[in-house]
Structure formats: C-alpha cells, structure tokens
C-alpha cells in the first residue's frame, strides 16, 4: 500500500480549512500515530481489513455531515455483513486511534504551554502568575496574598466511580508513547535519533495493538486503589512539590527582599477509594485498612527513594564546609562508622533518616525497602518527626552558604512530606443516611430503649440523639450479637480510629452522609463516631461531619437543615472543635438526574448562596465540597471557569471537589498536564477569593429570570423522564445501560435496587449511557423549552438573556458547558440507537420529543450567544471534536449493531466483547463521558 494510502487513517484530510501554524506539530503527531497504527493493522490483520476500516470511515463522514440516507443504508449494509470477528478488529482500530489522538492532544497542550513560557508571553488565565497579576492590579499587597494561602484549603478528591474503562496495561504503553512523542518533538533531535524513536514508537503501537483493551475480571476495591496510586507515583508526588516551589518563586519575584516565603501546604489530595461504602458492599473495615496501608506504602517508598537520591547528591565534606550543631548531632545518631563517610556528615545524617524511614515502613505497613538497611534505627512516630530531621539538613545548608543545594531535591522532599505525610491522601468515609439510621436504631434496641428509635418522629430523634451525644456512657454493648450490617458500620469507624493513631489525624478526616434529608441524619453519624472514640462527650471531634445534599428537594432544604443543626449547642461544639468550619457537600449528579441540567445548576447556585449567608449568621466558616463528575451532566466542564462562576464570597479560600472516573486518567496521567490542571484549581480559588467581585446591577433581575427558566426547564425534563409512559423502557432499550452493568469498570453496581426505575439508577451510568448514544440528554434537555416558554411571556426578553450571558458568570458558564456538550451530541447517531426500541410508537414519541428539544436548545443557545455555530468561540475544542468525529461515529454505528446482535445472541462471547470494546472506544473519544 502506498504511503498516501496508509496516511488515510489520519483525520487531517477531513478538515475544511487548515488550522493555524501553531497546530502543525499536532497534525504531524496525529498523522504519524495514525500511520503507525495503520501500518500495524495492515501488517497484523491484512490490507483488506485496513481498506474496510477506511471505507466505514468515509461512509460515516458522509452520514454525519449530510445526514445522508444513502450513506446510512450503505453503512448499515457494511456493518451488518461484518460478523463478530471482523467487527472486533474494526472496533479496535477506531478505539486505538481515539486513544492515540488523546495522547497527541495532551502532548500538544504541554508543548504550547512551554512555547508560551519560552516566548515570555503574558500570563494566561488559569495560571497562578495571572492570578497574582490580577490580585496586584486589584490593589492587593503581598501580605494579603500570603494571608490567603495561610488559610486556604484546596483538595481534589479522587473517586472510583464506574466510568473508568481504561486498563493500567494500556495506560503504561500509552505513557511510553507520550514520552517518545515528546522526545521526538525536541528541536535538537537528529534524523538518526528520530528514526530510532520512530522504531520504538512502532514497536510500542504494535504492543498496544496486541494488548487487551478490556479487563477480563471485575475490578475489586483494591484494584481501584492501586489504579489511583499510579497517578501519585507518576504525577502527584513529583509535581505537587514543584507546583508549590513555582508559586513560592512567583511570590519571591514580587517580594521587596526577593525572598521566597515558606507557604503552608494548602493543596492536599483526597480520596474516596476504600472509604466510600455508600451502595458498595465491598468496602468494609478491612478495605479501609488495606487502602490506607497501600497509600502509606506508596508515600514511604517515594520518601525512601528520594532520600537515597539526596544522599548521593550531598557528598559535602566537613573538611571543606562547616555544618550546624544539629546536623552534626543527626549525623552522630546514625552510628555509621564507615571510614568512607567519616568526613561526610550530611550523608551520615541522611543514612540515619533512611534507616528510620525503613523502620517506619516496616512498622506501619509490614514492608521492607529494596535497599538493605544495616544501621539500627527507631521508626518515626509521625511525619512531623521526619519533617524536623529534614529541616535540620535544610537549616545547616542555608546557614553554611549552600542555599542552592537546599532549593533542589531537598526542597521538594520537605514539601512532599508536609503535603502527603505518612498517609498520602486523606481518605473520606461515606455512607447513606438510611444505613446510619438502621445502625443507631439497633444500638438503641440493644440497650432496651423504652421507645423504638425507628418509630420516633424527627423531634423525638433529635432529643434522643442530643442526650446521647452528651452522655459519657457507652451505647455499644461489647458482647452483644449485632447484625452483620451494624457490626460492619461499627468496625469501619473503629478502623478509622486506628488509622488516626497509625498514620495521623489527616488520614481519615471526614465522614460524609449521603442522602442527608434531616438534622437527625447528621446526629446519627456523630453518635456512631463517639462510640468509636472519634468524638468525646465534651464535644471534641476528630472528624468533619459533612452532609451531602443530592436531590432538588434536598438542595432546597439544605439551609434550613444546617440552620437547625448549627443552632444546637451539642453540634456547634463539634464544629468549634474543628476550627469553626463546617463543610457541606453538594451533589451535582443526582440533582441533575432528578431535575435536569438547568434546574440542577440553578438550585446548586442558590444552595451555595443560602449556605454562605447561614454560615455568616452563625459566625463560622463554610467549605463547599463539589460532587462533580466528568461530564457536563454531572457538573463537569472546565474547573477554572466553574470556580469563578460561584456566587461572590462563597469560595473564601476553601474548595474540595471530586475527580471521577476516566477524568482522573485524562487529567493526571501526563505529569505536566496534571500539574497544569492542579494549578487551575489554585488560580481559580485565588481569584474567586481575593478579587473584588462586583455584582451586576441587574443580578436580582437575572435571578428572577433564572428562576422562571428553571421552573420551565424542570417541567420539560420531568415530563419527558418521569411522566412519559414507557420512558424507562426507551432508555434501557436504546442505550448500553444493561451492558455497562456487565462491564468490568468498577466495584459498584449500576443501580441501587434491582429495578429498571430511573429513580433507582445511579447517576453515573445514567449519564454514561446517554453519552455513549450521543444524545447527551443530561447536559442540555429542557433549556430550549424553558427559553421558548419564557420568551412567550416576555417577547422582548432576548436582550436580557444576552446580557445575562455577557455579564453574569453563572449563566455564561451554564451556556458554555451546554455549547460543549451539544457539539458532542448527534441526533443522526442517536436515531440509530432509537431503532433498537421495539415499540415503534414509543420510539417515535420519545425520539421526536428529544429531537425537537435539541433543535430548540441549539437555536436558542446560538441566538443568546450570537454564535453562528456551536463552539465558535472555542476553536481548540472544535478542532479536537472535528479530529475525532470520523473515528467516533463508526464506533457508535458498530455499537448499535453489536447491541442488536448481543440481544439476539446473549451467550455469544465474541459479540459481547466487541460491544464492550465500543464502550471503551467511545469513552476515550469523548474523554468526559462519565
């Protein structure tokens, strides 16, 4: 096959006009990777298979661009004639191209960032440099900025929700490809070196092609823990300290004395993996212990390796440079009698630290380092003790004129110890309020309570729980035979207590109560924590008790519930013991499934305003924990813009947010991209907190308009999803929801109950399924009807909506995210999924409603924004999507055929595997699909 023919796997030829010159390296990388993949397919599967892949792509392009009925028929004929074996090969081809395109785009993003730095470009939005620039333009002094950092907490929290469809085996190969592409792009590479790299790339693409994309077994909780730890080893442990150093150096540049301040560690990683037991029976006390042990092992392995490297670097002789008394004492404590190191006190001190770290690893986690330790040493009791020893080395170097040595590896290691401790990441516990209710009820029953707790009304429960919270008697009977469920709840809280002793209080700092609907829901977990020794009768708490408000009704009730709770002296003492700070979690996913995109966004916004006002009245500090998912339907979208769109004063230096599913891999597999994503969280939090936020003089009017739009959108969404007869049947028939439940992509079931009711379905597979079918319904449905209805009542209201889009960050981000998700939707592709619905009347009724609403929504969005087409103001994303569609659409078409076949032949393993491969490929192509 000719080179030109082989190059057809690249999408560059499908562009209507060439991108700007700055994107030439991206086009080259995509073309190269596409050619290598094409060569691999041709060599491994034959030229006829390669031509088949190309033919399907051409037909798909015609169908997508022109809604060409002839192309639809030809495509259907070709796909229908493939058979399972050839279908799997074609699916793998398109899936792997999506993965390779992702790599090329990530590398290009890093490349463009570096190009800006080399060119000395003005700081870009989303960088700390730009945030500092804006703060100074706003009249803030350096002291104000440092004060912000001293009281800030920014915490991305990794979760294991079942939308991560990538295997570690493929991710490792993709990481190798990314490294090779980066090396190849260096301007100083010779032709010979590029040829060698191309050979290595070809071999790695071949290995990728020969590696299973899918897991053969369902993930366990510990698999999920181990998957998350990959990102610490490659990104967080290395890049977080460098991010801090960069910020300190930025501050030094604007400091009158040029000195870099030692900032506190305000950016801290969090996790739910191993502690989130809401609906996951596999998370128990042993899972919590094992997760913590794995996290700690990872942190200590990093410290051991960095300490060893540091010892190699600090070969400083005491015969040449003096050392401090404390450093000399630390060196003496090592009992290192080697004559080779007699004049090398830093190496002896570091050998002592290494030996103590090895003893700590053995004591905490039962692990031994790869390097044999021969020096006697006691383990560290806490990470603070390790930090003090490292401080001794730092102080001695600075004192004796070796600042440059102190500002290298040692600086990063000291920051890592301060950030990650011996626990690596703070592990939250989460459980449903109904489980706590049942557990507390059983505890009261066991002590022979006069009134059955389950029969009490809310006021009686509050009274009983308040009394128990202040009581010093134990509620748990030590030898009573509790039910398995109750024993599990008590055991996991006891494991948290043990973790505080072993790894420190930051190891398990939070208990989240999902499905919070009453004051008693939060008092119940306080009682259970008290029984485990995490709360005292005097009101001292070692846990943050965090309500999670999820549904529309729950969000609306959130301020009233928290007002009542904070007015109770017993609970207020707990808050005061935690520094006077109350954290509240807001659920984006379930509120969206409950009320639709527009109403969910608006009720979340209002809840944040109400909770902030409440916190001010009670004289406490509020921290909002945003339960965001990857896709727009679950609160996703660019984090920087999302932070800046929060109501004025709400952020206040405090931000926690979930990073979920395949978004973790997308954001944090590439170390440099991971650092950039973390930096946007910091920059956004800085600007939302420090900069003066003037309200639009019409914001009250905008809010009234938004209230009306929300009511109309809510009605439209609920009418379709919850009031249309047979809608659940349409959903289960026309999407991959059944197959997602069978795919090995998580340890948690897809539904809370064994039903097909939308109410019982978890929000994650709900959104994931609509993304796979390209309807993207949770990210836009209802907006078009809302605008139409409102304009009927206010015929000249378009000008107001345009002003809202221009001057109100909340509305601007609402539209921007909808713009993105609509661009990824396709009613033509969606119609093919709808053909799977057997009931023709139901199919036509639901699909016509969806198609009409899609048309309305796109039309009104463009009218409000003034755009001529979707993504007109986001050329980077537009380019990315256009690159992907020729390879994404065929996967959708193949998925429809696979769905049809697997439902006819449910025992055909080859067909089922092909279907699961399409799920993987479509998720990779969409990137934020879960």
Short mmCIF file of N, CA, C and O in Angstrom, two decimals, residues 129-236:
data_model
loop_
_atom_site.label_atom_id
_atom_site.label_comp_id
_atom_site.label_asym_id
_atom_site.label_seq_id
_atom_site.Cartn_x
_atom_site.Cartn_y
_atom_site.Cartn_z
N UNK A 129 0.43 32.78 37.97
CA UNK A 129 1.05 34.06 37.59
C UNK A 129 -0.01 35.08 37.21
O UNK A 129 0.07 36.25 37.62
N UNK A 130 -1.02 34.67 36.46
CA UNK A 130 -2.08 35.59 36.07
C UNK A 130 -2.93 35.96 37.28
O UNK A 130 -3.35 37.12 37.42
N UNK A 131 -3.19 35.01 38.17
CA UNK A 131 -3.96 35.31 39.38
C UNK A 131 -3.23 36.33 40.24
O UNK A 131 -3.85 37.25 40.79
N UNK A 132 -1.91 36.17 40.37
CA UNK A 132 -1.13 37.15 41.14
C UNK A 132 -1.16 38.51 40.47
O UNK A 132 -1.27 39.56 41.14
N UNK A 133 -1.05 38.52 39.16
CA UNK A 133 -1.09 39.77 38.40
C UNK A 133 -2.42 40.48 38.63
O UNK A 133 -2.46 41.70 38.89
N UNK A 134 -3.51 39.74 38.56
CA UNK A 134 -4.84 40.33 38.76
C UNK A 134 -5.01 40.83 40.20
O UNK A 134 -5.64 41.87 40.43
N UNK A 135 -4.46 40.08 41.15
CA UNK A 135 -4.56 40.49 42.56
C UNK A 135 -3.85 41.82 42.78
O UNK A 135 -4.36 42.71 43.47
N UNK A 136 -2.69 41.97 42.18
CA UNK A 136 -1.94 43.22 42.36
C UNK A 136 -2.62 44.37 41.62
O UNK A 136 -2.64 45.51 42.09
N UNK A 137 -3.22 44.06 40.45
CA UNK A 137 -3.99 45.09 39.73
C UNK A 137 -5.19 45.53 40.56
O UNK A 137 -5.64 46.68 40.44
N UNK A 138 -5.69 44.63 41.39
CA UNK A 138 -6.85 44.92 42.24
C UNK A 138 -6.45 45.66 43.52
O UNK A 138 -7.29 45.90 44.38
N UNK A 139 -5.15 45.95 43.66
CA UNK A 139 -4.68 46.72 44.81
C UNK A 139 -4.26 45.90 46.01
O UNK A 139 -4.02 46.46 47.09
N UNK A 140 -4.14 44.61 45.86
CA UNK A 140 -3.76 43.76 46.99
C UNK A 140 -2.26 43.77 47.18
O UNK A 140 -1.48 43.81 46.22
N UNK A 141 -1.83 43.73 48.45
CA UNK A 141 -0.42 43.68 48.79
C UNK A 141 0.04 42.24 48.92
O UNK A 141 -0.76 41.31 49.02
N UNK A 142 1.36 42.05 48.94
CA UNK A 142 1.92 40.71 49.10
C UNK A 142 1.42 40.06 50.38
O UNK A 142 1.13 38.85 50.40
N UNK A 143 1.29 40.85 51.44
CA UNK A 143 0.82 40.29 52.72
C UNK A 143 -0.60 39.74 52.58
O UNK A 143 -0.93 38.71 53.21
N UNK A 144 -1.43 40.38 51.79
CA UNK A 144 -2.80 39.88 51.58
C UNK A 144 -2.78 38.53 50.87
O UNK A 144 -3.56 37.63 51.21
N UNK A 145 -1.89 38.40 49.91
CA UNK A 145 -1.81 37.16 49.14
C UNK A 145 -1.29 36.02 50.02
O UNK A 145 -1.82 34.91 50.00
N UNK A 146 -0.26 36.32 50.81
CA UNK A 146 0.28 35.29 51.71
C UNK A 146 -0.75 34.90 52.75
O UNK A 146 -0.88 33.73 53.14
N UNK A 147 -1.54 35.87 53.21
CA UNK A 147 -2.61 35.58 54.17
C UNK A 147 -3.64 34.63 53.56
O UNK A 147 -4.15 33.74 54.25
N UNK A 148 -3.94 34.81 52.28
CA UNK A 148 -4.85 33.88 51.60
C UNK A 148 -4.33 32.45 51.69
O UNK A 148 -5.05 31.53 52.06
N UNK A 149 -3.07 32.27 51.35
CA UNK A 149 -2.50 30.92 51.37
C UNK A 149 -2.49 30.33 52.77
O UNK A 149 -2.64 29.11 52.94
N UNK A 150 -2.32 31.17 53.77
CA UNK A 150 -2.23 30.65 55.14
C UNK A 150 -3.55 30.06 55.62
O UNK A 150 -3.56 29.20 56.52
N UNK A 151 -4.66 30.48 55.03
CA UNK A 151 -5.96 29.96 55.49
C UNK A 151 -6.70 29.15 54.44
O UNK A 151 -7.85 28.78 54.64
N UNK A 152 -6.03 28.84 53.31
CA UNK A 152 -6.70 28.16 52.22
C UNK A 152 -6.63 26.64 52.36
O UNK A 152 -5.72 26.11 52.99
N UNK A 153 -7.59 25.96 51.76
CA UNK A 153 -7.54 24.51 51.57
C UNK A 153 -8.15 24.20 50.21
O UNK A 153 -9.32 24.52 49.95
N UNK A 154 -7.35 23.59 49.35
CA UNK A 154 -7.81 23.18 48.02
C UNK A 154 -7.52 21.70 47.92
O UNK A 154 -6.38 21.26 48.06
N UNK A 155 -8.57 20.92 47.67
CA UNK A 155 -8.41 19.47 47.74
C UNK A 155 -9.17 18.76 46.62
O UNK A 155 -10.39 18.62 46.70
N UNK A 156 -8.46 18.30 45.58
CA UNK A 156 -9.09 17.41 44.61
C UNK A 156 -9.21 16.01 45.22
O UNK A 156 -8.24 15.51 45.80
N UNK A 157 -10.36 15.40 45.11
CA UNK A 157 -10.63 14.12 45.76
C UNK A 157 -10.89 13.06 44.69
O UNK A 157 -11.87 13.16 43.94
N UNK A 158 -10.01 12.07 44.60
CA UNK A 158 -10.16 11.03 43.60
C UNK A 158 -11.19 10.00 44.05
O UNK A 158 -11.16 9.55 45.20
N UNK A 159 -12.10 9.66 43.15
CA UNK A 159 -13.11 8.66 43.48
C UNK A 159 -13.07 7.54 42.43
O UNK A 159 -12.51 7.71 41.36
N UNK A 160 -13.70 6.43 42.76
CA UNK A 160 -13.61 5.23 41.91
C UNK A 160 -14.95 4.91 41.27
O UNK A 160 -15.32 3.75 41.19
N UNK A 161 -15.68 5.91 40.85
CA UNK A 161 -16.99 5.63 40.25
C UNK A 161 -16.83 4.90 38.93
O UNK A 161 -15.83 5.08 38.23
N UNK A 162 -17.81 4.07 38.56
CA UNK A 162 -17.63 3.13 37.45
C UNK A 162 -17.79 3.74 36.07
O UNK A 162 -18.68 3.40 35.32
N UNK A 163 -16.92 4.69 35.73
CA UNK A 163 -16.87 5.14 34.35
C UNK A 163 -15.43 5.11 33.83
O UNK A 163 -15.18 5.54 32.71
N UNK A 164 -14.49 4.63 34.63
CA UNK A 164 -13.12 4.46 34.18
C UNK A 164 -13.01 3.13 33.45
O UNK A 164 -13.17 2.07 34.05
N UNK A 165 -12.79 3.20 32.15
CA UNK A 165 -12.80 1.99 31.35
C UNK A 165 -11.41 1.61 30.83
O UNK A 165 -11.28 0.71 30.02
N UNK A 166 -10.39 2.29 31.32
CA UNK A 166 -9.04 2.00 30.82
C UNK A 166 -8.31 1.05 31.76
O UNK A 166 -8.46 1.11 32.97
N UNK A 167 -7.48 0.19 31.16
CA UNK A 167 -6.66 -0.73 31.94
C UNK A 167 -5.29 -0.09 32.18
O UNK A 167 -4.79 0.70 31.39
N UNK A 168 -4.66 -0.49 33.30
CA UNK A 168 -3.32 0.01 33.59
C UNK A 168 -2.32 -0.46 32.54
O UNK A 168 -1.36 0.25 32.21
N UNK A 169 -2.52 -1.67 31.99
CA UNK A 169 -1.59 -2.18 30.98
C UNK A 169 -1.55 -1.27 29.77
O UNK A 169 -0.47 -0.94 29.24
N UNK A 170 -2.73 -0.87 29.27
CA UNK A 170 -2.75 0.03 28.12
C UNK A 170 -2.26 1.42 28.49
O UNK A 170 -1.60 2.09 27.68
N UNK A 171 -2.55 1.85 29.70
CA UNK A 171 -2.11 3.19 30.12
C UNK A 171 -0.59 3.27 30.19
O UNK A 171 0.01 4.31 29.85
N UNK A 172 0.06 2.17 30.63
CA UNK A 172 1.52 2.18 30.68
C UNK A 172 2.12 2.30 29.27
O UNK A 172 3.08 3.04 29.05
N UNK A 173 1.55 1.56 28.32
CA UNK A 173 2.02 1.67 26.95
C UNK A 173 1.76 3.06 26.38
O UNK A 173 2.59 3.63 25.66
N UNK A 174 0.60 3.62 26.69
CA UNK A 174 0.28 4.97 26.22
C UNK A 174 1.23 6.00 26.82
O UNK A 174 1.61 6.98 26.17
N UNK A 175 1.62 5.77 28.07
CA UNK A 175 2.58 6.68 28.70
C UNK A 175 3.93 6.62 27.98
O UNK A 175 4.59 7.65 27.77
N UNK A 176 4.32 5.42 27.57
CA UNK A 176 5.57 5.28 26.82
C UNK A 176 5.48 6.00 25.48
O UNK A 176 6.42 6.69 25.06
N UNK A 177 4.34 5.86 24.80
CA UNK A 177 4.14 6.56 23.53
C UNK A 177 4.23 8.07 23.73
O UNK A 177 4.86 8.79 22.94
N UNK A 178 3.60 8.57 24.80
CA UNK A 178 3.65 10.01 25.08
C UNK A 178 5.09 10.48 25.30
O UNK A 178 5.50 11.54 24.80
N UNK A 179 5.87 9.69 26.04
CA UNK A 179 7.27 10.07 26.29
C UNK A 179 8.07 10.09 24.99
O UNK A 179 8.89 10.99 24.76
N UNK A 180 7.83 9.09 24.13
CA UNK A 180 8.54 9.03 22.86
C UNK A 180 8.16 10.18 21.93
O UNK A 180 9.02 10.78 21.27
N UNK A 181 6.87 10.51 21.87
CA UNK A 181 6.43 11.64 21.05
C UNK A 181 7.06 12.94 21.55
O UNK A 181 7.50 13.80 20.76
N UNK A 182 7.11 13.11 22.87
CA UNK A 182 7.73 14.31 23.44
C UNK A 182 9.20 14.38 23.07
O UNK A 182 9.71 15.46 22.69
N UNK A 183 9.90 13.26 23.17
CA UNK A 183 11.32 13.23 22.81
C UNK A 183 11.52 13.52 21.33
O UNK A 183 12.43 14.23 20.93
N UNK A 184 10.65 12.96 20.51
CA UNK A 184 10.76 13.16 19.06
C UNK A 184 10.57 14.62 18.67
O UNK A 184 11.14 15.10 17.69
N UNK A 185 9.77 15.33 19.43
CA UNK A 185 9.46 16.72 19.10
C UNK A 185 10.51 17.73 19.51
O UNK A 185 10.39 18.92 19.19
N UNK A 186 11.54 17.27 20.21
CA UNK A 186 12.59 18.21 20.61
C UNK A 186 13.34 18.72 19.39
O UNK A 186 13.71 17.95 18.50
N UNK A 187 13.59 20.02 19.30
CA UNK A 187 14.21 20.58 18.09
C UNK A 187 15.64 20.12 17.87
O UNK A 187 16.15 20.22 16.75
N UNK A 188 16.32 19.64 18.92
CA UNK A 188 17.72 19.25 18.77
C UNK A 188 17.88 17.78 18.37
O UNK A 188 18.98 17.24 18.38
N UNK A 189 16.78 17.11 18.04
CA UNK A 189 16.85 15.70 17.65
C UNK A 189 17.39 15.57 16.23
O UNK A 189 16.91 16.25 15.31
N UNK A 190 18.38 14.69 16.06
CA UNK A 190 18.92 14.45 14.74
C UNK A 190 18.01 13.50 13.96
O UNK A 190 17.13 12.86 14.53
N UNK A 191 18.26 13.39 12.67
CA UNK A 191 17.47 12.47 11.85
C UNK A 191 17.63 11.04 12.33
O UNK A 191 16.66 10.27 12.38
N UNK A 192 18.86 10.66 12.70
CA UNK A 192 19.10 9.32 13.19
C UNK A 192 18.34 9.07 14.49
O UNK A 192 17.71 8.00 14.66
N UNK A 193 18.34 10.04 15.38
CA UNK A 193 17.63 9.88 16.65
C UNK A 193 16.13 9.76 16.41
O UNK A 193 15.45 8.95 17.06
N UNK A 194 15.61 10.56 15.48
CA UNK A 194 14.17 10.47 15.18
C UNK A 194 13.82 9.11 14.59
O UNK A 194 12.76 8.55 14.89
N UNK A 195 14.71 8.59 13.78
CA UNK A 195 14.46 7.26 13.20
C UNK A 195 14.42 6.21 14.29
O UNK A 195 13.57 5.30 14.27
N UNK A 196 15.32 6.32 15.25
CA UNK A 196 15.32 5.38 16.38
C UNK A 196 14.04 5.50 17.20
O UNK A 196 13.45 4.49 17.61
N UNK A 197 13.61 6.74 17.41
CA UNK A 197 12.37 6.95 18.18
C UNK A 197 11.18 6.39 17.42
O UNK A 197 10.29 5.76 17.99
N UNK A 198 11.17 6.61 16.09
CA UNK A 198 10.07 6.07 15.28
C UNK A 198 10.01 4.55 15.38
O UNK A 198 8.92 3.96 15.42
N UNK A 199 11.17 3.92 15.44
CA UNK A 199 11.20 2.48 15.60
C UNK A 199 10.62 2.05 16.93
O UNK A 199 9.85 1.08 17.02
N UNK A 200 10.98 2.79 17.99
CA UNK A 200 10.44 2.48 19.32
C UNK A 200 8.94 2.73 19.37
O UNK A 200 8.18 1.97 19.99
N UNK A 201 8.49 3.81 18.69
CA UNK A 201 7.06 4.10 18.63
C UNK A 201 6.31 2.98 17.92
O UNK A 201 5.25 2.53 18.36
N UNK A 202 6.86 2.54 16.80
CA UNK A 202 6.21 1.47 16.04
C UNK A 202 6.07 0.22 16.89
O UNK A 202 5.01 -0.43 16.89
N UNK A 203 7.12 -0.11 17.63
CA UNK A 203 7.07 -1.30 18.49
C UNK A 203 6.05 -1.14 19.59
O UNK A 203 5.33 -2.09 19.95
N UNK A 204 5.95 0.05 20.15
CA UNK A 204 5.01 0.26 21.26
C UNK A 204 3.58 0.25 20.76
O UNK A 204 2.68 -0.28 21.43
N UNK A 205 3.33 0.84 19.58
CA UNK A 205 1.98 0.78 19.00
C UNK A 205 1.60 -0.67 18.71
O UNK A 205 0.45 -1.09 18.94
N UNK A 206 2.56 -1.44 18.24
CA UNK A 206 2.31 -2.86 18.00
C UNK A 206 1.96 -3.58 19.31
O UNK A 206 1.00 -4.37 19.36
N UNK A 207 2.72 -3.28 20.37
CA UNK A 207 2.42 -3.90 21.67
C UNK A 207 1.04 -3.49 22.16
O UNK A 207 0.30 -4.29 22.74
N UNK A 208 0.69 -2.22 21.91
CA UNK A 208 -0.63 -1.74 22.30
C UNK A 208 -1.72 -2.50 21.54
O UNK A 208 -2.72 -2.93 22.13
N UNK A 209 -1.52 -2.70 20.25
CA UNK A 209 -2.50 -3.41 19.43
C UNK A 209 -2.67 -4.86 19.92
O UNK A 209 -3.77 -5.40 19.87
N UNK A 210 -1.61 -5.44 20.43
CA UNK A 210 -1.66 -6.83 20.86
C UNK A 210 -2.03 -6.99 22.33
O UNK A 210 -1.97 -8.10 22.86
N UNK A 211 -2.39 -5.88 23.00
CA UNK A 211 -2.77 -5.91 24.41
C UNK A 211 -4.28 -5.79 24.54
O UNK A 211 -4.91 -4.98 23.85
N UNK A 212 -4.87 -6.57 25.42
CA UNK A 212 -6.32 -6.49 25.65
C UNK A 212 -6.69 -5.09 26.15
O UNK A 212 -6.11 -4.58 27.10
N UNK A 213 -7.67 -4.49 25.49
CA UNK A 213 -8.21 -3.22 25.97
C UNK A 213 -9.07 -3.42 27.21
O UNK A 213 -9.18 -2.53 28.06
N UNK A 214 -9.70 -4.57 27.32
CA UNK A 214 -10.68 -4.80 28.37
C UNK A 214 -10.14 -5.68 29.48
O UNK A 214 -9.29 -6.54 29.25
N UNK A 215 -10.67 -5.45 30.66
CA UNK A 215 -10.37 -6.34 31.78
C UNK A 215 -11.20 -7.62 31.64
O UNK A 215 -12.35 -7.58 31.23
N UNK A 216 -10.60 -8.72 32.02
CA UNK A 216 -11.30 -10.00 31.96
C UNK A 216 -12.09 -10.27 33.24
O UNK A 216 -12.95 -11.14 33.26
N UNK A 217 -11.78 -9.56 34.30
CA UNK A 217 -12.48 -9.74 35.57
C UNK A 217 -12.91 -8.39 36.10
O UNK A 217 -12.34 -7.35 35.76
N UNK A 218 -13.95 -8.40 36.93
CA UNK A 218 -14.44 -7.16 37.51
C UNK A 218 -13.43 -6.60 38.51
O UNK A 218 -12.77 -7.34 39.23
N UNK A 219 -13.30 -5.30 38.51
CA UNK A 219 -12.40 -4.64 39.46
C UNK A 219 -12.82 -4.90 40.90
O UNK A 219 -14.01 -4.89 41.23
N UNK A 220 -11.84 -5.10 41.77
CA UNK A 220 -12.09 -5.10 43.21
C UNK A 220 -11.78 -3.71 43.75
O UNK A 220 -11.20 -2.86 43.05
N UNK A 221 -12.14 -3.49 44.99
CA UNK A 221 -11.83 -2.20 45.61
C UNK A 221 -10.32 -1.96 45.60
O UNK A 221 -9.85 -0.85 45.31
N UNK A 222 -9.54 -3.02 45.88
CA UNK A 222 -8.10 -2.84 45.91
C UNK A 222 -7.51 -2.60 44.52
O UNK A 222 -6.49 -1.92 44.38
N UNK A 223 -8.14 -3.15 43.49
CA UNK A 223 -7.73 -2.79 42.12
C UNK A 223 -7.91 -1.29 41.90
O UNK A 223 -7.05 -0.62 41.31
N UNK A 224 -9.03 -0.77 42.37
CA UNK A 224 -9.30 0.66 42.21
C UNK A 224 -8.30 1.49 43.01
O UNK A 224 -7.84 2.54 42.54
N UNK A 225 -7.95 1.03 44.20
CA UNK A 225 -6.93 1.73 44.99
C UNK A 225 -5.61 1.75 44.23
O UNK A 225 -4.96 2.80 44.09
N UNK A 226 -5.20 0.60 43.74
CA UNK A 226 -3.92 0.51 43.03
C UNK A 226 -3.94 1.36 41.77
O UNK A 226 -2.94 2.01 41.43
N UNK A 227 -5.05 1.39 41.06
CA UNK A 227 -5.15 2.24 39.88
C UNK A 227 -4.94 3.71 40.23
O UNK A 227 -4.27 4.45 39.52
N UNK A 228 -5.51 4.13 41.34
CA UNK A 228 -5.35 5.53 41.74
C UNK A 228 -3.92 5.85 42.14
O UNK A 228 -3.44 6.97 41.91
N UNK A 229 -3.23 4.89 42.72
CA UNK A 229 -1.86 5.14 43.19
C UNK A 229 -0.88 5.36 42.05
O UNK A 229 0.16 5.99 42.24
N UNK A 230 -1.22 4.86 40.86
CA UNK A 230 -0.39 5.13 39.68
C UNK A 230 -0.20 6.63 39.49
O UNK A 230 0.88 7.11 39.16
N UNK A 231 -1.26 7.38 39.73
CA UNK A 231 -1.20 8.83 39.50
C UNK A 231 -0.37 9.53 40.56
O UNK A 231 0.19 10.61 40.28
N UNK A 232 -0.26 8.97 41.73
CA UNK A 232 0.64 9.53 42.74
C UNK A 232 2.09 9.27 42.35
O UNK A 232 2.95 10.16 42.45
N UNK A 233 2.37 8.05 41.91
CA UNK A 233 3.76 7.69 41.58
C UNK A 233 4.28 8.50 40.40
O UNK A 233 5.45 8.90 40.39
N UNK A 234 3.42 8.75 39.41
CA UNK A 234 3.88 9.43 38.21
C UNK A 234 3.65 10.93 38.22
O UNK A 234 4.35 11.67 37.54
N UNK A 235 2.66 11.40 38.96
CA UNK A 235 2.30 12.81 38.87
C UNK A 235 2.34 13.53 40.22
O UNK A 235 3.16 14.42 40.43
N UNK A 236 1.47 13.16 41.13
CA UNK A 236 1.26 13.99 42.31
C UNK A 236 2.51 14.12 43.19
O UNK A 236 2.88 15.23 43.60
#
